[in-house]
Amino acid sequence: MNNKYYTVCGIVEIEGKVLLVRHTYGNAKDRILLPGGFVQENELPTAAAEREILEETGVTAKAKALIAMQFKPEQWCAVFVMEYISGNPVSDGYENSEIVMLTPAEAVKRDDITNMSREILKAYMNTHSELQKSDYIPASADKDNYVIFGV
């Protein structure tokens, strides 16, 4: 089950360039943005980011740090820095029409990038305030259903 309330996106850097997609619908139609999407029922945000990036781009990546959280009264979005694992980026031809690979500095100057993606990439370039994913798992938690950042 998808929802419109909990969303994720991820920064995947491959050989110095960030993976972006050209969106095909909604407010971001025809604009480039970081790949991502909705969190499914009973899915951790980290797993959702990994799944969405694979579905939209064919790239396997793992969430390694939390760089930002966006909150609205009706929605939140977790933004992850991802570790590139494998895959050649290719458009899914459905949610996006094109893969765009740019350095973060090139991306933030583009007129066709979404404002949120621009601000996220500015923070990615200028700060080191990422909360790293921890290996800590409390005894009371299932390792497949628990994640904590910043400790």
Phi, psi and omega in degrees: 000126175272164176219166178253010187258327184241118183228164181217158168208166185216147174264114177246117179256128180234114180051046175083359180242146181266139179281120177232156178234150175265115187287150184249001184207170174068199182298335182264010182307132179071007178253158177265148181202169175290140180291148179172194180170203186277147173275130179278163179302134179064025180247134175290147178303323178298315179295323179296317179298316179297316180294312182298318179296318178297313181298318186276335188229350184076008182259133173268125180216152180243137177292127180238338180207152174260121183257333182201157171228131175253132179236135168232162179304328184254002186197153167228158177223123176265132182246121184249148164270127186252149172265120178292130179252305183192171174107148174261123183301131177214140179297145175282349178069009181233291179282337177223152183255351186198146169264134178235123179250117182221154170292155177304321180297321177292318185297316185292342180273350185286142176283338185263013176268145177293152180299319180297315179298321178300312182294322177297315181292328174298315178296320179299321181283325193256347183228165175233050184260026180290143172266114184286147177290132182264152174276353183295130173225118180294154181301332182277358185248153174272127184301335179274352182231031180212138173206142176222143180242146172090004176236000000 
